[in-house]
Amino acid sequence: MGTDTREIRVTVNGAPTRSTVPVRLLLSDFLRDVLGLTGTHVGCGQGPCGSCTVLADGDTVRSCLMLAVQADGMEIETIEGVAAADGTPHRIQEAFREHHALQCGFCTPGIVMATVGLLRRTPCPSAAERAELMEGHLCRCTGYRNIDEALAALSGAEPRGEH
Amino acid sequence: MAVGLVGTSVRRIEDHRLLTGKACYVADIVLPQMLHMAVVRSTRAHAEIVEIRVDKALAYPGVRLVLTGEDVRHLGPLPCIDLFPDSKPALHRVLALDKVRYVGEPIAVVIADDGYAVEDAAELVEVVYRDLPVVLDLGEAASEAPPALLYPEFDTNVANVCRQEVGDPDAAFTDAAHVFEETFRIHRYAAAPMETRGVVADPTGQGGRITLHTSTQFPHLVRAFLGGVLGIPESDIRVVAPDVGGGFGAKCEFYPEEVISVVAARRLGRPVRWIEGRQEHFVATTHAREQIHTMRAAVDADGIVTAVTLRSLTSNGAAMFTLATTPASISSAMLRGPYRIPNYRAESLSVLTNKTPLAVYRGAGHPQAVLCMELMMDRIARDLGIDRIDLRRRNMLTKGELPSDRGTAIVLAGKVVYDTGDYPGCLDQVLELAGWDDRLRRQAEARGEGRIVGLGVACFVEETAIGPYETGHVRVDGSGKVTVLTGASPHGQGTATAIAQLVAEELQIPIADVTVRHGDTDVVADGVGTFASRGGAIAGAAARLAAHKVREKAVLIASELLEAAAVDVAWVDGRAEIVGVPGRGVTLAEIARRATAWNSLPAGLSSFNLDEVAHHQVPGIAFANAAHVVEVEIDRDTGTVRVLDYAVVHDSGRIINPMIVEGQVHGGIAQGLGGLLMEEIAYDATGRPLVSGFQDYFLPTSAEMPDIRTGFMESPTPLNPYGMKGAGEGGTTGAVGAITGAIADALAPLGIRVAGDGPFTPPAVMALLRARGEGVGA
């Protein structure tokens, strides 16, 4: 009946948390419902869409495919932690706005988080690396070209000049 | 400063909250004491309900309530607003009564304390069915002797017949030098916005007043529909569309969950939340497109198409939803597109089948119509040995022939009278943008190398900016800031930015001083919503009209403050100044404060406050147009269709924000491409849908999208005070015809004829190739 619980300690956007959660609670629901961090969106609950992407110890993960108890002891980063503490947008957020890389905004936090992870590992990702990132994300509004342009600009590259 | 704001690519005012996790979608709403709802859905396509056993579910820990059809037998069905006078009103119940007609039909709801427990409990509801024969095939469903009748009381599965008649098509066919006939099959797919549907129904308002938070495109209409079904006044209902994660028509429908959640919430006295799952979405949210068009064309010796007749069938699924006849109506009214074709007859049937209800999706009936017309044009050109561009030009309405009464009508929207546009000019411009002649040459070379390369062109005219009206309310308060209340309910289109541009330009103020509010029926008293490419053009016009009235009122108030005649007061950079005395003026804030009710009424005014309401009543449909050119290549070994290049020239009248319009065109093209090449909701022989989520319903990704070059023309419409038409759907409408045309062109030299829209998945294309002895394994 899913009533077993366990205590977990998770650092979220730099702040330590301690909660007792049902063992079947998904990480996405933990972030959204327990911590109130609703910027992480669940678009499919099955994995393919990528909207719920967050960083777990720096790696991009689908928070809808991970249990909260699996995050015990981890550092989780979500969209709420991307801008500076004073609210100044991150350059990724600026680039998405500048290139009109979002419309309804539902898939956007997942793509931004994946981009945070990529640029941290690879400051100037190649077109192939950017394309690989976008293989993991569905967007129904933009037709992707403007997202690709934002990612290219962040990589210091021409949008499609290096195929 | 703000002068010249309209027509520039202002960055969106919506983006900051969307990019920082501060947006609020319906699933983000948490209310005290909130309960969770799950829906028990039919697993059968057509069956009598013998028994529903709810005792195990009721006994599950945390369960508060189970409702079945019996509990809401007294409630009327969900309305369909585009029924014709002689339509068969096959309306959807809130919960199934006695019978189910599609897999996914709501049978019962379970309400529990916890979102996980409620899913457990819903699985414990047992439904005993007695199966009935299933009718899935469109032709069979519409036939004289169908395998089953969904509603025996109507004695037919044909719920509606929409007719169009122009000129004398019979005489034209008698006189025709050539007659062409083709049957085009359009498959079933769906809008599939990234946010599924969802509701939070809160019954705890003063005196039991209801607030329904719902992921919808038209909150004011939901308020009206909900009041009608429940029999309570609209004033007892507040509907809020919070941030909405895409709609594309699928959220421009009124759904059973928007009623049953309210019923349950009122029963329990606590808020009730339901968020649709993705698998659930593919059976519970309207599908789109599925049609069969049988089309005949009469052509004279010069390649002039003198008449077209159409008989179309639309698979409406198991009930007529909110906008059920619109797809058939639009495709029948708009089939001829930009072509003269003086004689025309259409008979378009909306047919009931044991599938999820089908309704509007971006373009509604336009994409199907464009596909049929443009494939027919290509076929006529090929068979008569006429260049296909030349054939189009010969038949195309010229600028001088507009306005043109086409003699057809679209349900709810009205008569089809093309207003403005330069269709041949648009075609010329896209051919240049695409480098058409060069592409033809390279195509010939590629074919010489054995590659399967095709070029497609699609020209179309589309209904946009439909009525009946939209509201705009502009208010300036003592802070000097401006608030716009709009009846549009945008969900990704950037309409708030467009409206802010229009208002800021009118008042000559910085765009940052403008706040746009929408989507809450308690904040915006009256409105219609966002659909049919109407938000920017219609709501934008209303807001600008209201801003203009505010400015006129402000000048009157300023003239009193400045002790000058109104004719001597000029509006300069967002403030009122005495003409010729630049230093002497008053600010918007000062003017707004003077107009407040704690002062005396300013001289010459009949009302306090610096605010004005405008309704833009739409006098007729504004018709946008565009031309698309596409190049595709088909991989002989895998059957993969690759879109190599895309050029589009789009004319939606005066443009408010080119960046936003281009984004709409891009997104529309992606949806057209996805529908053609990847997406399908197929059913097995028992009526079970073969889709469970994005793992087997493939949306296009970045990798499938071609480069897109976009050009604009601007033919202002006299039907809008600012010349604006709509731009939301054209990308999809054109893409479907252009890409199919390119695939047909690619396969034509192999003797493969394309009569439909696929989907052109790799296996489907391989099957076409193998049937002609081409490709691997042939």
PDB file of C-alpha atoms in Angstrom, chain B residues 23 36 38 140 144 160 181 254 293 313 347 444 486 535 569 713 721 747:
ATOM      1  CA  ALA B  23       5.474  30.316 -13.425  1.00  0.00           C
ATOM      2  CA  HIS B  36      -6.889  14.195  -5.176  1.00  0.00           C
ATOM      3  CA  ALA B  38      -8.395   9.823 -10.267  1.00  0.00           C
ATOM      4  CA  GLU B 140     -18.098   1.487 -42.550  1.00  0.00           C
ATOM      5  CA  GLU B 144     -26.016   2.399 -44.768  1.00  0.00           C
ATOM      6  CA  ASN B 160     -23.736  16.102 -39.105  1.00  0.00           C
ATOM      7  CA  GLU B 181     -10.578  12.069 -59.084  1.00  0.00           C
ATOM      8  CA  PHE B 254     -14.825  21.683 -22.377  1.00  0.00           C
ATOM      9  CA  HIS B 293     -11.665  13.258 -48.776  1.00  0.00           C
ATOM     10  CA  LEU B 313     -15.835  12.005 -43.863  1.00  0.00           C
ATOM     11  CA  GLU B 347     -20.704  17.459 -48.637  1.00  0.00           C
ATOM     12  CA  ALA B 444      17.593  16.571 -61.415  1.00  0.00           C
ATOM     13  CA  THR B 486      -7.571  41.195 -21.867  1.00  0.00           C
ATOM     14  CA  GLY B 535      -5.369  36.442 -29.746  1.00  0.00           C
ATOM     15  CA  VAL B 569      -2.681  69.905 -25.348  1.00  0.00           C
ATOM     16  CA  MET B 713       4.515  40.156 -46.520  1.00  0.00           C
ATOM     17  CA  PRO B 721      -8.608  48.797 -36.964  1.00  0.00           C
ATOM     18  CA  LEU B 747       8.243   9.124 -55.180  1.00  0.00           C
TER      19      LEU B 747
END
